[in-house]
Amino acid sequence: MTRPDYAEKIPNNVGLAEDRRLQRALESWQPNFLSWWETMGPTLPTQNVYLRTAIDVRGEGWAQFGHVPMIDYRWGIFLADKNPDRRVAFGQHKGDPAWQKVPGEYRAELQRLIVIQGDTEPASVEQQRNLGATAPSLYDLRNLFQVNVEEGRHLWAMVYLLHAYFGREGREEAEELLHRNSGSQDSPRILGAFNEETPDWLSFYMFTYFTDRDGKYQLGTLKESAFDPLSRTCEFMLKEEAHHMMVGTTGVDRVVERTAQVMVENDTDDVAALGVIPLQVIQKYLNFHYSVSLDLFGGETSTNVANYYTAGLKGRWLEERRKDDHKLTDDAIMVDALVDASDGEQSISQVEVSALVGLNTDLRREYIADCSGGVKRWNRILEDAGLPQRLYLPHIAFNRKVGAFAGIEASPSGQKMTAREWEHAKGQWLPTDTDKTFVRSLMHPVYERGKIAAWVAPPRNGINGQPFDYDYVHLA
Ligand SMILES: [Fe+2]
Ligand SMILES: [Fe+2]
């Protein structure tokens, strides 16, 4: 396995120097990427940021840390090590050697899967571009920028595949990835949750907890792909993704911790006037981000996804740990559905479908189980503070815009409601304009070393063994 070549314009471990055509194609895309970064990336002017840069794909030494101007960040192309004996783990090609080239019959589908994944990466940078102006600490500011540069690198990862394996169409798609923009009227990003803005830091923590975690599960299915370069790309992206989720998990931890502290000190849950975010508002943000992230997994049933699986393009989460035949042709699964009840109404229930058709449901359930881990930790913080209140994940039918429950309304406990009842009640469960304005009113930047905003607790640990009061970012 070659080590990344730093003598080149584009750091990589894919032997770019040996493929002049590909190198030239990527070098001509690079200035477009940089101008996208300058116009759509972080708006806060900085001199340099203490960033992690991928320099290898293995062991402890895969990243180096140092202060770098963000525009000089070394966005590179890194694939996990190749296993020459790797075989397709599922579907009709199970047992065949993994594919090093794109089979003609799956070209369109593979390209589509890569474009959809690729589209989410720059989208989140766009959504988060103004957050630097209100960072609660230099530590948080640095983490925001770390997430941003790595999402930029994930775009590179997908663009590499498009350029290297999909010819002219792939190059055109790579351009389109820079032309679509989050929230744009004319050319929005492909998936709904990536057109929502991330206007404040509570939203940022919730986004990195819930929406980056959707990314983890999508990458997990692509990591199983029979198309080996895609598999190896996603394997390495997952390594970086872990940090993004740490930012979300500990971010929400710290908001809950600070709120709990002020509740206990003042013996009240009415803490808005005390400058921290009430638990009820935290719950509303959680409800919103969780429900829009559930939508990202698509409908409960999907024949497309069944076909992707059978073809070997996209597997299940931890495919090789599953104890079945990895073909699923005779298996069944219960999926969420609206079912006709005896009174002529429809009720929230489940129906049995073939396991292949229900694969979106399988993945969404893995994701939900993972999300409940966060809620457990946040509730432990409340418990340790001696508080009786608890956070929860809302019901799967709550606030859904995709899938079986898109056409109905349901409360967080899963009670079906009429449109009128919903309109009346939704302000109790989703952030209202008043809530959003309140949260935004707390967002004042704190750029002094070792200081932190009053609505969030400091982190337990700094980055890469540095203390919390380290000079993580030098502002311009
Ligand atoms: Fe990513
Ligand atoms: Fe991410």
Short mmCIF file of C-alpha atoms and ligand atoms in Angstrom, two decimals:
data_model
loop_
_atom_site.label_atom_id
_atom_site.label_comp_id
_atom_site.label_asym_id
_atom_site.label_seq_id
_atom_site.Cartn_x
_atom_site.Cartn_y
_atom_site.Cartn_z
CA MET A 1 0.00 0.00 0.00
CA THR A 2 1.43 3.37 -1.00
CA ARG A 3 1.70 6.11 1.59
CA PRO A 4 -0.01 9.37 0.67
CA ASP A 5 2.19 11.35 -1.68
CA TYR A 6 2.75 14.83 -0.28
CA ALA A 7 4.90 16.00 -3.15
CA GLU A 8 1.75 16.28 -5.19
CA LYS A 9 -0.87 18.96 -5.43
CA ILE A 10 -3.50 16.51 -4.25
CA PRO A 11 -2.35 14.31 -1.36
CA ASN A 12 -3.44 10.76 -2.07
CA ASN A 13 -2.76 7.11 -1.60
CA VAL A 14 -4.31 6.06 -4.90
CA GLY A 15 -1.22 6.43 -7.10
CA LEU A 16 -2.50 9.57 -8.79
CA ALA A 17 0.96 10.32 -10.23
CA GLU A 18 0.72 7.20 -12.39
CA ASP A 19 -2.55 8.29 -13.97
CA ARG A 20 -1.91 11.59 -15.72
CA ARG A 21 -5.39 11.84 -17.21
CA LEU A 22 -7.10 11.45 -13.86
CA GLN A 23 -4.60 13.74 -12.19
CA ARG A 24 -5.27 16.47 -14.76
CA ALA A 25 -9.03 16.05 -14.38
CA LEU A 26 -8.82 16.42 -10.60
CA GLU A 27 -6.37 19.31 -10.86
CA SER A 28 -8.83 21.14 -13.06
CA TRP A 29 -11.66 20.46 -10.58
CA GLN A 30 -9.52 21.66 -7.62
CA PRO A 31 -9.75 25.44 -8.35
CA ASN A 32 -13.54 25.11 -8.65
CA PHE A 33 -13.59 23.38 -5.30
CA LEU A 34 -11.47 26.14 -3.74
CA SER A 35 -13.67 28.88 -5.14
CA TRP A 36 -16.72 26.99 -3.82
CA TRP A 37 -15.00 26.85 -0.38
CA GLU A 38 -14.33 30.58 -0.50
CA THR A 39 -17.85 31.55 -1.52
CA MET A 40 -19.92 28.87 0.27
CA GLY A 41 -17.62 27.75 3.11
CA PRO A 42 -17.08 29.27 6.58
CA THR A 43 -17.67 33.03 6.63
CA LEU A 44 -15.66 33.93 9.75
CA PRO A 45 -12.21 35.23 8.73
CA THR A 46 -9.40 33.28 10.38
CA GLN A 47 -5.60 33.19 10.11
CA ASN A 48 -5.28 29.55 10.99
CA VAL A 49 -6.98 26.71 12.84
CA TYR A 50 -5.64 23.75 14.83
CA LEU A 51 -6.78 21.04 12.45
CA ARG A 52 -6.42 17.33 12.00
CA THR A 53 -5.22 16.36 8.53
CA ALA A 54 -5.36 12.80 7.24
CA ILE A 55 -1.91 11.65 6.18
CA ASP A 56 -2.30 7.89 6.27
CA VAL A 57 -5.12 5.42 6.62
CA ARG A 58 -3.74 3.11 9.25
CA GLY A 59 -3.20 2.90 13.00
CA GLU A 60 -2.67 5.78 15.36
CA GLY A 61 -0.59 7.81 12.95
CA TRP A 62 -3.30 8.37 10.36
CA ALA A 63 -3.67 12.06 11.17
CA GLN A 64 -1.42 14.96 12.03
CA PHE A 65 -2.44 18.06 14.01
CA GLY A 66 -1.25 21.61 13.52
CA HIS A 67 -2.30 25.20 12.90
CA VAL A 68 -3.10 25.68 9.22
CA PRO A 69 -4.86 28.38 7.19
CA MET A 70 -8.09 26.67 6.15
CA ILE A 71 -7.71 27.49 2.47
CA ASP A 72 -4.37 25.63 2.54
CA TYR A 73 -5.91 22.54 4.14
CA ARG A 74 -4.64 19.44 2.35
CA TRP A 75 -7.84 17.90 1.08
CA GLY A 76 -6.75 14.56 -0.19
CA ILE A 77 -7.90 11.20 -1.47
CA PHE A 78 -7.48 8.28 0.88
CA LEU A 79 -8.82 4.79 0.55
CA ALA A 80 -8.55 2.16 3.25
CA ASP A 81 -6.06 -0.61 2.50
CA LYS A 82 -6.97 -3.03 -0.23
CA ASN A 83 -7.69 -6.60 0.73
CA PRO A 84 -6.78 -8.54 -2.44
CA ASP A 85 -8.90 -11.50 -1.26
CA ARG A 86 -12.03 -9.48 -0.56
CA ARG A 87 -15.21 -11.11 -1.81
CA VAL A 88 -18.75 -9.88 -2.29
CA ALA A 89 -20.52 -10.54 1.02
CA PHE A 90 -24.18 -10.53 -0.09
CA GLY A 91 -26.68 -10.61 -2.92
CA GLN A 92 -26.62 -12.59 -6.13
CA HIS A 93 -22.84 -12.15 -6.60
CA LYS A 94 -22.04 -13.33 -3.08
CA GLY A 95 -18.68 -15.11 -3.03
CA ASP A 96 -17.36 -13.50 -6.23
CA PRO A 97 -14.18 -11.44 -6.03
CA ALA A 98 -14.98 -7.79 -5.17
CA TRP A 99 -15.17 -5.56 -8.26
CA GLN A 100 -12.25 -3.28 -9.06
CA LYS A 101 -14.14 -1.76 -11.99
CA VAL A 102 -17.74 -0.67 -12.44
CA PRO A 103 -19.79 -3.38 -14.15
CA GLY A 104 -21.61 -1.88 -17.15
CA GLU A 105 -25.02 -3.09 -16.01
CA TYR A 106 -24.74 -1.27 -12.65
CA ARG A 107 -23.04 1.89 -13.85
CA ALA A 108 -26.06 4.21 -13.60
CA GLU A 109 -27.10 2.96 -10.15
CA LEU A 110 -23.61 3.16 -8.67
CA GLN A 111 -23.13 6.65 -10.05
CA ARG A 112 -26.44 7.71 -8.52
CA LEU A 113 -25.54 6.31 -5.09
CA ILE A 114 -22.19 8.13 -5.16
CA VAL A 115 -23.77 11.41 -6.26
CA ILE A 116 -26.39 11.27 -3.49
CA GLN A 117 -23.75 10.59 -0.86
CA GLY A 118 -21.44 13.23 -2.37
CA ASP A 119 -24.19 15.85 -2.37
CA THR A 120 -24.64 15.71 1.41
CA GLU A 121 -20.98 16.46 2.18
CA PRO A 122 -20.68 20.04 0.83
CA ALA A 123 -24.32 20.67 1.79
CA SER A 124 -23.52 20.52 5.49
CA VAL A 125 -20.62 22.96 5.04
CA GLU A 126 -23.07 25.36 3.42
CA GLN A 127 -25.63 24.87 6.17
CA GLN A 128 -23.05 25.64 8.86
CA ARG A 129 -21.21 28.48 7.17
CA ASN A 130 -22.32 31.29 9.48
CA LEU A 131 -21.92 29.49 12.80
CA GLY A 132 -18.39 30.78 13.36
CA ALA A 133 -19.85 34.22 14.09
CA THR A 134 -21.49 32.90 17.27
CA ALA A 135 -19.11 30.18 18.49
CA PRO A 136 -19.38 29.57 22.25
CA SER A 137 -15.61 28.98 22.57
CA LEU A 138 -12.44 28.62 20.50
CA TYR A 139 -12.61 24.89 21.18
CA ASP A 140 -16.09 24.70 19.60
CA LEU A 141 -15.04 26.95 16.75
CA ARG A 142 -12.16 24.63 15.97
CA ASN A 143 -14.45 21.60 16.03
CA LEU A 144 -16.87 23.29 13.64
CA PHE A 145 -14.05 23.99 11.19
CA GLN A 146 -12.69 20.44 11.59
CA VAL A 147 -16.07 19.03 10.66
CA ASN A 148 -16.27 21.47 7.72
CA VAL A 149 -12.86 20.66 6.21
CA GLU A 150 -13.52 16.94 6.57
CA GLU A 151 -16.92 17.21 4.88
CA GLY A 152 -14.97 18.98 2.14
CA ARG A 153 -12.61 16.00 2.02
CA HIS A 154 -15.57 13.65 1.81
CA LEU A 155 -16.68 15.57 -1.25
CA TRP A 156 -13.19 14.95 -2.67
CA ALA A 157 -13.59 11.26 -1.88
CA MET A 158 -16.79 11.01 -3.95
CA VAL A 159 -15.46 13.24 -6.74
CA TYR A 160 -12.43 10.98 -7.02
CA LEU A 161 -14.71 8.01 -7.66
CA LEU A 162 -16.76 9.96 -10.21
CA HIS A 163 -13.64 11.11 -12.08
CA ALA A 164 -11.79 7.81 -11.88
CA TYR A 165 -14.61 5.40 -12.76
CA PHE A 166 -17.49 7.21 -14.48
CA GLY A 167 -15.95 9.07 -17.43
CA ARG A 168 -17.45 12.23 -18.83
CA GLU A 169 -20.75 11.79 -17.01
CA GLY A 170 -18.86 11.42 -13.75
CA ARG A 171 -16.97 14.66 -14.41
CA GLU A 172 -20.22 16.47 -15.12
CA GLU A 173 -21.72 15.17 -11.90
CA ALA A 174 -18.63 16.38 -10.02
CA GLU A 175 -19.27 19.90 -11.35
CA GLU A 176 -22.92 19.68 -10.34
CA LEU A 177 -21.90 18.85 -6.78
CA LEU A 178 -20.45 22.35 -6.58
CA HIS A 179 -23.36 24.03 -8.37
CA ARG A 180 -26.20 22.74 -6.22
CA ASN A 181 -26.41 24.64 -2.94
CA SER A 182 -28.18 24.06 0.34
CA GLY A 183 -31.51 25.89 0.46
CA SER A 184 -31.16 27.23 -3.11
CA GLN A 185 -34.45 27.90 -4.92
CA ASP A 186 -33.12 26.95 -8.36
CA SER A 187 -30.76 24.08 -7.56
CA PRO A 188 -31.17 22.80 -4.02
CA ARG A 189 -29.30 19.89 -2.50
CA ILE A 190 -30.86 16.50 -3.24
CA LEU A 191 -32.11 15.52 0.25
CA GLY A 192 -34.53 17.56 2.34
CA ALA A 193 -32.62 17.65 5.63
CA PHE A 194 -29.65 19.16 3.80
CA ASN A 195 -31.64 22.17 2.72
CA GLU A 196 -32.59 23.12 6.30
CA GLU A 197 -30.44 25.82 7.82
CA THR A 198 -28.24 25.27 10.86
CA PRO A 199 -28.80 28.69 12.43
CA ASP A 200 -27.50 28.18 15.97
CA TRP A 201 -25.18 25.95 17.96
CA LEU A 202 -27.87 23.83 19.56
CA SER A 203 -28.95 22.98 16.00
CA PHE A 204 -25.31 22.27 15.11
CA TYR A 205 -24.90 19.81 17.98
CA MET A 206 -28.22 18.15 17.14
CA PHE A 207 -27.25 18.01 13.46
CA THR A 208 -23.89 16.40 14.17
CA TYR A 209 -25.57 13.97 16.56
CA PHE A 210 -28.58 12.97 14.45
CA THR A 211 -27.84 13.87 10.83
CA ASP A 212 -24.13 13.01 10.72
CA ARG A 213 -25.19 9.73 12.31
CA ASP A 214 -27.49 9.08 9.36
CA GLY A 215 -24.32 9.60 7.28
CA LYS A 216 -22.56 6.98 9.36
CA TYR A 217 -25.25 4.42 8.54
CA GLN A 218 -25.35 5.30 4.84
CA LEU A 219 -21.55 5.02 4.65
CA GLY A 220 -21.80 1.73 6.53
CA THR A 221 -24.02 0.26 3.79
CA LEU A 222 -21.74 1.57 1.02
CA LYS A 223 -18.70 0.17 2.83
CA GLU A 224 -20.22 -3.26 2.16
CA SER A 225 -20.45 -2.55 -1.58
CA ALA A 226 -19.09 -5.09 -4.04
CA PHE A 227 -17.50 -2.12 -5.84
CA ASP A 228 -14.24 -2.18 -3.91
CA PRO A 229 -13.03 1.43 -4.41
CA LEU A 230 -16.36 2.67 -3.01
CA SER A 231 -16.09 0.28 -0.08
CA ARG A 232 -12.56 1.37 0.76
CA THR A 233 -13.39 5.08 0.41
CA CYS A 234 -16.32 4.77 2.80
CA GLU A 235 -14.32 2.75 5.29
CA PHE A 236 -11.86 5.59 5.68
CA MET A 237 -14.58 8.27 5.74
CA LEU A 238 -16.18 6.47 8.70
CA LYS A 239 -12.96 6.93 10.64
CA GLU A 240 -13.22 10.72 10.26
CA GLU A 241 -16.98 10.68 10.80
CA ALA A 242 -16.50 9.40 14.37
CA HIS A 243 -15.17 12.82 15.38
CA HIS A 244 -18.22 14.59 13.94
CA MET A 245 -20.48 12.45 16.07
CA MET A 246 -18.31 13.06 19.13
CA VAL A 247 -18.88 16.80 18.55
CA GLY A 248 -22.64 16.21 18.51
CA THR A 249 -22.80 13.80 21.44
CA THR A 250 -20.63 15.84 23.77
CA GLY A 251 -22.16 19.09 22.50
CA VAL A 252 -25.65 18.03 23.59
CA ASP A 253 -24.11 16.60 26.81
CA ARG A 254 -22.69 20.02 27.60
CA VAL A 255 -25.93 21.89 26.90
CA VAL A 256 -27.89 19.47 29.10
CA GLU A 257 -25.22 19.63 31.81
CA ARG A 258 -25.28 23.42 31.93
CA THR A 259 -29.10 23.59 31.94
CA ALA A 260 -29.28 20.98 34.71
CA GLN A 261 -26.74 22.91 36.77
CA VAL A 262 -28.73 26.14 36.55
CA MET A 263 -32.00 24.28 37.28
CA VAL A 264 -30.54 22.80 40.44
CA GLU A 265 -28.87 26.01 41.61
CA ASN A 266 -32.09 27.96 41.22
CA ASP A 267 -34.54 25.17 41.98
CA THR A 268 -36.62 25.88 38.87
CA ASP A 269 -37.07 24.52 35.36
CA ASP A 270 -37.97 27.98 34.12
CA VAL A 271 -34.38 28.81 33.22
CA ALA A 272 -34.74 30.88 30.05
CA ALA A 273 -34.43 34.14 31.95
CA LEU A 274 -31.26 32.76 33.54
CA GLY A 275 -29.55 32.56 30.17
CA VAL A 276 -29.62 28.81 29.54
CA ILE A 277 -31.78 26.65 27.28
CA PRO A 278 -34.82 25.08 29.01
CA LEU A 279 -35.04 21.29 28.78
CA GLN A 280 -38.35 21.60 26.96
CA VAL A 281 -36.64 23.58 24.18
CA ILE A 282 -33.79 21.05 24.00
CA GLN A 283 -36.46 18.35 23.60
CA LYS A 284 -38.10 20.28 20.76
CA TYR A 285 -34.80 20.60 18.89
CA LEU A 286 -34.17 16.91 19.46
CA ASN A 287 -37.66 16.10 18.10
CA PHE A 288 -37.02 18.13 14.98
CA HIS A 289 -33.56 16.84 14.12
CA TYR A 290 -34.42 13.23 14.90
CA SER A 291 -37.59 13.23 12.78
CA VAL A 292 -36.01 14.89 9.73
CA SER A 293 -33.08 12.49 10.00
CA LEU A 294 -35.46 9.49 10.04
CA ASP A 295 -36.77 10.76 6.71
CA LEU A 296 -33.29 10.44 5.21
CA PHE A 297 -33.62 6.65 5.31
CA GLY A 298 -36.44 6.78 2.74
CA GLY A 299 -39.71 4.85 2.63
CA GLU A 300 -40.31 1.75 4.79
CA THR A 301 -40.24 -0.34 1.63
CA SER A 302 -38.23 0.20 -1.51
CA THR A 303 -37.80 -1.99 -4.56
CA ASN A 304 -34.82 0.14 -5.63
CA VAL A 305 -33.01 -0.67 -2.42
CA ALA A 306 -33.95 -4.35 -2.77
CA ASN A 307 -32.37 -4.27 -6.22
CA TYR A 308 -29.24 -2.49 -4.95
CA TYR A 309 -28.84 -5.22 -2.36
CA THR A 310 -29.37 -8.11 -4.72
CA ALA A 311 -26.94 -6.54 -7.18
CA GLY A 312 -24.31 -6.11 -4.44
CA LEU A 313 -24.18 -2.30 -4.63
CA LYS A 314 -25.28 -1.51 -1.09
CA GLY A 315 -25.33 -3.92 1.86
CA ARG A 316 -26.74 -3.88 5.37
CA TRP A 317 -25.19 -2.31 8.44
CA LEU A 318 -22.48 -4.77 9.59
CA GLU A 319 -23.47 -7.19 6.83
CA GLU A 320 -20.86 -9.78 7.69
CA ARG A 321 -22.01 -10.06 11.29
CA ARG A 322 -25.55 -11.01 10.26
CA LYS A 323 -26.46 -14.61 10.80
CA ASP A 324 -28.44 -15.41 7.66
CA ASP A 325 -27.83 -16.36 4.03
CA HIS A 326 -27.00 -12.75 2.96
CA LYS A 327 -29.40 -13.11 0.05
CA LEU A 328 -32.71 -12.71 1.93
CA THR A 329 -34.80 -14.07 -0.90
CA ASP A 330 -36.98 -16.13 1.47
CA ASP A 331 -36.99 -13.81 4.50
CA ALA A 332 -39.60 -11.40 5.80
CA ILE A 333 -39.60 -8.29 8.01
CA MET A 334 -42.27 -6.30 9.81
CA VAL A 335 -42.30 -2.67 8.70
CA ASP A 336 -44.17 0.35 10.01
CA ALA A 337 -47.35 1.10 8.11
CA LEU A 338 -50.77 2.67 8.21
CA VAL A 339 -53.31 -0.12 8.39
CA ASP A 340 -57.07 0.06 7.78
CA ALA A 341 -58.86 -0.36 11.09
CA SER A 342 -62.39 -1.67 11.63
CA ASP A 343 -63.81 1.83 12.14
CA GLY A 344 -62.77 2.80 8.60
CA GLU A 345 -59.90 4.90 9.92
CA GLN A 346 -56.24 4.10 9.40
CA SER A 347 -54.09 3.27 12.37
CA ILE A 348 -50.36 3.27 13.02
CA SER A 349 -49.26 -0.33 12.89
CA GLN A 350 -46.95 -2.77 11.10
CA VAL A 351 -47.19 -5.12 8.14
CA GLU A 352 -45.02 -7.98 6.96
CA VAL A 353 -43.08 -7.56 3.73
CA SER A 354 -40.19 -9.39 2.09
CA ALA A 355 -36.90 -8.67 3.84
CA LEU A 356 -35.34 -7.33 0.65
CA VAL A 357 -38.03 -4.74 0.14
CA GLY A 358 -37.84 -3.74 3.82
CA LEU A 359 -34.11 -2.95 3.90
CA ASN A 360 -34.63 0.77 4.55
CA THR A 361 -36.54 -0.22 7.67
CA ASP A 362 -33.73 -2.52 8.76
CA LEU A 363 -31.21 0.32 8.47
CA ARG A 364 -33.48 2.87 10.14
CA ARG A 365 -33.91 0.51 13.11
CA GLU A 366 -30.15 0.16 13.53
CA TYR A 367 -29.96 3.95 13.51
CA ILE A 368 -32.78 4.37 16.04
CA ALA A 369 -31.10 1.93 18.44
CA ASP A 370 -27.90 3.95 18.15
CA CYS A 371 -29.75 7.26 18.75
CA SER A 372 -31.31 5.94 21.92
CA GLY A 373 -27.77 5.65 23.30
CA GLY A 374 -27.47 9.45 23.22
CA VAL A 375 -30.75 9.92 25.03
CA LYS A 376 -29.57 7.50 27.71
CA ARG A 377 -26.40 9.48 28.29
CA TRP A 378 -28.22 12.81 28.44
CA ASN A 379 -30.69 11.34 30.92
CA ARG A 380 -27.83 10.11 33.06
CA ILE A 381 -26.61 13.71 33.27
CA LEU A 382 -30.07 14.77 34.48
CA GLU A 383 -30.18 11.88 36.93
CA ASP A 384 -26.73 12.68 38.31
CA ALA A 385 -27.89 16.25 38.84
CA GLY A 386 -30.77 14.87 40.93
CA LEU A 387 -33.44 16.00 38.47
CA PRO A 388 -36.58 13.96 37.69
CA GLN A 389 -37.01 15.26 34.08
CA ARG A 390 -36.00 13.05 31.17
CA LEU A 391 -35.44 13.48 27.43
CA TYR A 392 -36.85 10.94 24.94
CA LEU A 393 -36.92 10.02 21.25
CA PRO A 394 -40.31 10.84 19.72
CA HIS A 395 -42.40 8.11 18.05
CA ILE A 396 -41.41 7.05 14.55
CA ALA A 397 -44.64 8.52 13.12
CA PHE A 398 -43.98 11.98 14.58
CA ASN A 399 -43.35 14.84 12.10
CA ARG A 400 -42.52 12.61 9.17
CA LYS A 401 -42.44 13.88 5.60
CA VAL A 402 -41.25 10.67 3.95
CA GLY A 403 -42.64 7.14 4.12
CA ALA A 404 -45.75 5.54 5.57
CA PHE A 405 -46.52 8.36 7.98
CA ALA A 406 -45.93 11.30 5.64
CA GLY A 407 -49.66 11.78 5.14
CA ILE A 408 -50.72 11.78 8.78
CA GLU A 409 -49.90 13.65 11.96
CA ALA A 410 -48.91 11.99 15.21
CA SER A 411 -47.89 13.15 18.65
CA PRO A 412 -44.43 12.30 20.08
CA SER A 413 -46.07 9.41 21.95
CA GLY A 414 -47.49 8.01 18.70
CA GLN A 415 -51.14 9.12 18.95
CA LYS A 416 -52.62 9.78 15.53
CA MET A 417 -54.13 13.26 15.32
CA THR A 418 -56.15 15.34 12.89
CA ALA A 419 -54.52 18.17 10.97
CA ARG A 420 -56.39 20.64 13.18
CA GLU A 421 -55.24 19.03 16.41
CA TRP A 422 -51.69 18.98 15.07
CA GLU A 423 -51.72 22.67 14.10
CA HIS A 424 -52.94 23.45 17.58
CA ALA A 425 -50.41 21.28 19.42
CA LYS A 426 -47.24 21.22 17.33
CA GLY A 427 -45.73 24.25 19.07
CA GLN A 428 -45.36 22.10 22.20
CA TRP A 429 -43.19 19.63 20.34
CA LEU A 430 -41.30 21.46 17.60
CA PRO A 431 -39.26 24.67 17.95
CA THR A 432 -41.50 27.71 17.51
CA ASP A 433 -40.30 31.05 16.18
CA THR A 434 -40.17 32.21 19.80
CA ASP A 435 -37.95 29.25 20.78
CA LYS A 436 -35.64 29.84 17.83
CA THR A 437 -35.40 33.54 18.54
CA PHE A 438 -34.65 32.77 22.17
CA VAL A 439 -31.91 30.27 21.32
CA ARG A 440 -30.42 32.71 18.83
CA SER A 441 -30.47 35.45 21.47
CA LEU A 442 -28.01 33.36 23.54
CA MET A 443 -25.59 32.96 20.65
CA HIS A 444 -22.87 35.51 21.28
CA PRO A 445 -19.34 34.67 20.22
CA VAL A 446 -16.74 33.91 22.86
CA TYR A 447 -13.31 34.08 21.23
CA GLU A 448 -11.17 34.44 24.36
CA ARG A 449 -8.90 31.54 25.20
CA GLY A 450 -10.28 29.39 28.02
CA LYS A 451 -13.64 31.21 28.15
CA ILE A 452 -17.03 29.79 27.28
CA ALA A 453 -20.59 31.02 26.72
CA ALA A 454 -22.93 30.78 29.71
CA TRP A 455 -25.45 28.38 28.07
CA VAL A 456 -23.04 25.47 27.63
CA ALA A 457 -20.63 23.63 29.93
CA PRO A 458 -16.94 23.38 28.98
CA PRO A 459 -15.77 20.05 27.49
CA ARG A 460 -14.13 17.42 29.70
CA ASN A 461 -11.20 17.10 27.32
CA GLY A 462 -9.54 19.27 24.72
CA ILE A 463 -8.41 18.14 21.27
CA ASN A 464 -5.40 15.88 20.76
CA GLY A 465 -4.37 16.15 24.40
CA GLN A 466 -4.40 19.97 24.37
CA PRO A 467 -6.15 21.77 27.23
CA PHE A 468 -9.51 23.54 26.81
CA ASP A 469 -7.74 26.94 26.98
CA TYR A 470 -5.43 26.13 24.07
CA ASP A 471 -5.26 28.65 21.18
CA TYR A 472 -7.29 26.46 18.83
CA VAL A 473 -8.09 29.25 16.39
CA HIS A 474 -6.30 32.47 15.46
CA LEU A 475 -8.85 34.90 14.11
CA ALA A 476 -7.92 37.23 11.28
FE FE B 1 -19.11 13.34 5.68
FE FE B 2 -19.78 14.20 8.98
#
